[in-house]
Amino acid sequence: GNAFVFDKDVEHQSTQVRNMVSYVPQEMSVWPDISGYENLLVYSKIYNIAQKDREQTIREALEIMELAPFAHKLVSTYSGGMIRKLELACAIMINPKILFLDEPTIGLDPSTRKTVWEKISQLVRERGTTVFFTTHYMDEAELLCDRVAVMDAGKIIALDTPKNLIQALLAKGFTKQQEVE
């Protein structure tokens, strides 16, 4: 078969596709033994950001994620939330059209979790980024998603708006509390 991302053929136009798509895995994807700035510099080279644009791109990513004051500190001194924000900073440097996030707020305290979602929502509003994310937190899906796919054993078993999915569960006799559990 064929696959296309924004009308780009992933097989024949893979470079253009890679320039439009970014990903933050669930597991840590930055190096703890170098600074946040150095991590962003490495990623800027991986993403082929022009040398003349790297400094500004890195500075903007640090500012968006509120990490500028910590840019030159070792990542090993960062909190879990700061590491997640650094990973997001790495991912947004290319201004992706599509951002894939795997469990982006797992293990974060409520305040950092809220901040991470505010920053991601800002990307959607200001840059038009489409975000696909996996989560076990139904409150995130309900609050942040236009559409939700529920999967079981690797298969989509439901796909709809959060509101319609909740209404379907309530119609089957689930309570709001059971639905959250």
XYZ file of C-alpha atoms in Angstrom:
181
model
C 0.000 0.000 0.000
C 0.852 3.652 0.041
C 0.990 6.158 2.877
C 0.834 9.926 2.610
C 1.413 12.706 5.124
C 0.071 16.069 3.978
C 0.118 14.821 0.385
C 3.742 13.655 0.697
C 4.471 10.043 -0.210
C 6.312 8.541 2.779
C 8.294 6.214 0.532
C 9.392 8.657 -2.170
C 9.363 11.905 -0.191
C 10.610 10.619 3.139
C 12.861 13.616 3.833
C 9.957 16.046 3.483
C 7.792 13.810 5.684
C 10.501 13.648 8.378
C 10.688 17.453 8.323
C 6.957 17.660 9.144
C 6.711 14.989 11.831
C 8.173 14.898 15.322
C 7.949 12.351 18.116
C 8.459 12.220 21.870
C 8.698 8.657 23.193
C 7.521 7.560 26.621
C 11.061 6.684 27.684
C 13.671 9.392 28.207
C 15.098 10.576 24.880
C 17.655 13.135 26.043
C 21.148 12.660 27.392
C 21.483 13.300 31.141
C 25.245 13.872 31.089
C 25.089 17.041 28.963
C 23.168 20.291 29.359
C 19.708 21.052 28.059
C 21.239 23.446 25.542
C 23.659 20.771 24.334
C 20.786 18.301 23.916
C 18.943 20.831 21.772
C 22.102 21.466 19.767
C 22.472 17.734 19.055
C 18.818 17.496 17.989
C 19.141 20.607 15.824
C 21.915 18.851 13.923
C 19.901 15.622 13.671
C 16.992 17.662 12.275
C 19.329 19.389 9.788
C 18.467 22.865 11.073
C 20.741 25.295 9.239
C 23.731 26.336 11.332
C 22.788 30.015 10.985
C 19.328 29.274 12.485
C 20.337 26.932 15.308
C 20.973 29.478 18.056
C 17.644 31.251 17.578
C 15.743 27.966 17.173
C 17.243 26.590 20.391
C 16.584 29.822 22.286
C 12.934 29.850 21.156
C 12.401 26.206 22.131
C 13.912 26.853 25.583
C 11.741 29.919 26.091
C 8.533 28.212 24.958
C 9.128 25.380 27.420
C 10.269 27.774 30.178
C 13.707 26.179 30.382
C 15.927 29.151 29.434
C 17.206 29.668 33.026
C 18.310 26.017 33.130
C 19.753 25.757 29.626
C 23.357 25.237 30.705
C 22.692 22.907 33.628
C 23.232 19.174 33.283
C 20.019 17.321 32.475
C 20.851 14.928 35.319
C 19.970 17.820 37.685
C 16.537 18.359 36.065
C 13.280 17.199 37.611
C 11.132 14.692 35.699
C 8.890 17.518 34.501
C 11.841 19.557 33.271
C 13.137 16.548 31.345
C 9.731 16.079 29.694
C 9.659 19.784 28.765
C 13.183 19.465 27.319
C 12.059 16.496 25.226
C 9.151 18.576 23.939
C 11.549 21.448 23.222
C 13.626 19.043 21.107
C 10.525 17.885 19.237
C 9.166 21.341 18.424
C 12.375 22.791 16.979
C 11.308 21.820 13.462
C 7.816 23.319 13.884
C 6.234 19.958 13.116
C 2.896 19.751 11.405
C 2.295 16.497 13.278
C 3.571 15.754 16.776
C 3.341 12.222 18.174
C 3.501 11.933 21.968
C 3.650 8.637 23.821
C 2.256 9.058 27.356
C 3.565 12.656 27.576
C 2.496 13.286 31.171
C 3.038 9.914 32.814
C 4.698 10.313 36.186
C 4.410 14.101 36.265
C 3.046 16.013 39.218
C -0.313 17.753 38.592
C 1.215 21.218 38.198
C 3.816 20.118 35.636
C 1.215 17.989 33.863
C -0.979 21.097 33.488
C 1.972 23.164 32.222
C 2.935 20.535 29.651
C -0.625 20.474 28.271
C -0.771 24.266 28.204
C 2.426 24.329 26.113
C 1.152 21.632 23.762
C -2.188 23.440 23.397
C -0.257 26.619 22.608
C 1.511 24.799 19.756
C -1.826 23.691 18.367
C -3.263 27.221 18.542
C -0.246 29.198 17.371
C 1.402 26.825 14.911
C -1.477 24.651 13.775
C 0.295 21.495 14.915
C -1.748 18.294 14.869
C -1.055 16.253 17.996
C -1.552 12.497 18.333
C -0.993 11.184 21.820
C -1.442 8.034 23.807
C -2.714 8.281 27.350
C -4.350 6.298 30.093
C -5.691 9.524 31.612
C -9.243 9.867 30.338
C -9.493 13.411 31.712
C -6.718 14.408 29.292
C -8.496 12.799 26.377
C -11.802 14.409 27.312
C -10.291 17.860 27.767
C -7.756 17.960 24.949
C -8.940 15.772 22.085
C -11.226 16.414 19.164
C -11.423 12.664 18.541
C -10.520 9.661 20.660
C -9.702 6.158 19.538
C -10.070 3.483 22.202
C -7.843 0.485 21.577
C -7.923 -3.037 22.921
C -5.336 -5.653 21.992
C -3.988 -3.393 19.247
C -7.342 -2.833 17.568
C -9.509 0.274 17.553
C -12.770 -0.655 19.264
C -14.278 2.843 19.407
C -13.616 6.115 17.595
C -15.583 9.303 18.188
C -15.583 12.621 19.998
C -14.942 12.414 23.735
C -18.477 13.659 24.431
C -20.079 10.967 22.241
C -17.931 8.202 23.750
C -18.874 9.278 27.272
C -22.561 9.445 26.330
C -22.344 5.947 24.864
C -20.834 4.617 28.092
C -23.456 6.373 30.212
C -26.193 4.949 27.988
C -24.820 1.460 28.725
C -25.204 2.071 32.441
C -21.681 3.163 33.365
C -21.441 5.938 35.926
C -19.105 8.880 35.485
C -16.874 7.433 38.237
C -16.665 3.996 36.539
C -15.818 5.642 33.256
C -12.815 7.423 34.838
C -11.557 4.201 36.428
